[in-house]
Amino acid sequence: MTNHIVLFEPLMPSNTGNIARTCAATDTVLDLIYPLGFRTDDKSLKRAGLDYWHSVNIVYHDDLEAFLATVPDKKYLYLITKFSDEIYTDRDFSETAKDHYFLFGKETTGLPETFMRENTDKCLRIPMTDKVRALNLSNSAAIVLFEALRQQSFVNLEKKHIYDHDKLK
C-alpha cells in the first residue's frame, strides 16, 4: 500500500517543496501533473524541501489523462476540493492493500470543473469558515494525508520516539 499526494498543475514552488518534505517524512509518493508553474530545479522549491529531495519518490505526468491512466483502481482516487458535501474524515482510507491517491488542484483555480462534475462521488472537502477562499495547499495536503495515515494505523511510520530525556535539561 502506498499513499500518493497528486498535484494538478501546481504553481507555487514553496507549496510543492513543503509537500515534498511531508511526502519524505511519510514515505508518500508525490505525483506532479504538468504543466508546472516552476522548474523543479527552482531555488525556492529546493529550499522548501531542504535536503529531503533524495528521499521523495516523485512521479511526473504529462497531463491529467496520463495520470489517471496510472491509477489501477479509481475507487481509491479522492479529489480534494471545497466543492463537496462530503468531509474527508467521513471517508474510509483504512484499506492498506490498495494505493490511495489524493488529488489536489492548482492553487488559483483548483481542479477542472468538468472533471469534478464527472467525479462528484470522489470529491471530499476540509471544513472551514467562509472567511477565507481556501486553505494553503501544503497545509491541506498534510491534513488529508495524516487522516489517511491515522486510519491506516501509521503503518511503517515511527509511532513512538525514543530520545534521551537528559538532553532536554
PDB file of N, CA and C in Angstrom, residues 33 65 98 102 105 107 143 145 157:
ATOM      1  N   ILE A  33       1.511  16.745 -11.943  1.00  0.00           N
ATOM      2  CA  ILE A  33       0.889  16.759 -13.263  1.00  0.00           C
ATOM      3  C   ILE A  33       1.246  18.069 -13.963  1.00  0.00           C
ATOM      4  N   GLU A  65      -5.023  13.196 -17.901  1.00  0.00           N
ATOM      5  CA  GLU A  65      -5.366  11.915 -18.523  1.00  0.00           C
ATOM      6  C   GLU A  65      -4.239  10.895 -18.351  1.00  0.00           C
ATOM      7  N   LYS A  98      -4.379  -1.414  -0.834  1.00  0.00           N
ATOM      8  CA  LYS A  98      -4.552  -0.602  -2.041  1.00  0.00           C
ATOM      9  C   LYS A  98      -3.790   0.714  -1.924  1.00  0.00           C
ATOM     10  N   PHE A 102      -4.628  11.099  -3.452  1.00  0.00           N
ATOM     11  CA  PHE A 102      -5.284  12.327  -3.017  1.00  0.00           C
ATOM     12  C   PHE A 102      -4.908  13.435  -4.000  1.00  0.00           C
ATOM     13  N   GLY A 105      -5.989  20.380  -6.610  1.00  0.00           N
ATOM     14  CA  GLY A 105      -5.965  21.243  -7.780  1.00  0.00           C
ATOM     15  C   GLY A 105      -4.943  22.356  -7.694  1.00  0.00           C
ATOM     16  N   GLU A 107      -3.362  25.948  -7.309  1.00  0.00           N
ATOM     17  CA  GLU A 107      -3.617  26.907  -6.235  1.00  0.00           C
ATOM     18  C   GLU A 107      -4.634  27.981  -6.614  1.00  0.00           C
ATOM     19  N   ILE A 143      -3.098  17.804   6.079  1.00  0.00           N
ATOM     20  CA  ILE A 143      -4.309  17.479   6.847  1.00  0.00           C
ATOM     21  C   ILE A 143      -4.914  16.170   6.356  1.00  0.00           C
ATOM     22  N   LEU A 145      -3.604  13.832   4.286  1.00  0.00           N
ATOM     23  CA  LEU A 145      -2.674  12.710   4.342  1.00  0.00           C
ATOM     24  C   LEU A 145      -2.593  12.125   5.743  1.00  0.00           C
ATOM     25  N   LEU A 157       5.427   3.852   9.930  1.00  0.00           N
ATOM     26  CA  LEU A 157       5.918   5.116  10.484  1.00  0.00           C
ATOM     27  C   LEU A 157       6.240   4.924  11.962  1.00  0.00           C
TER      28      LEU A 157
END
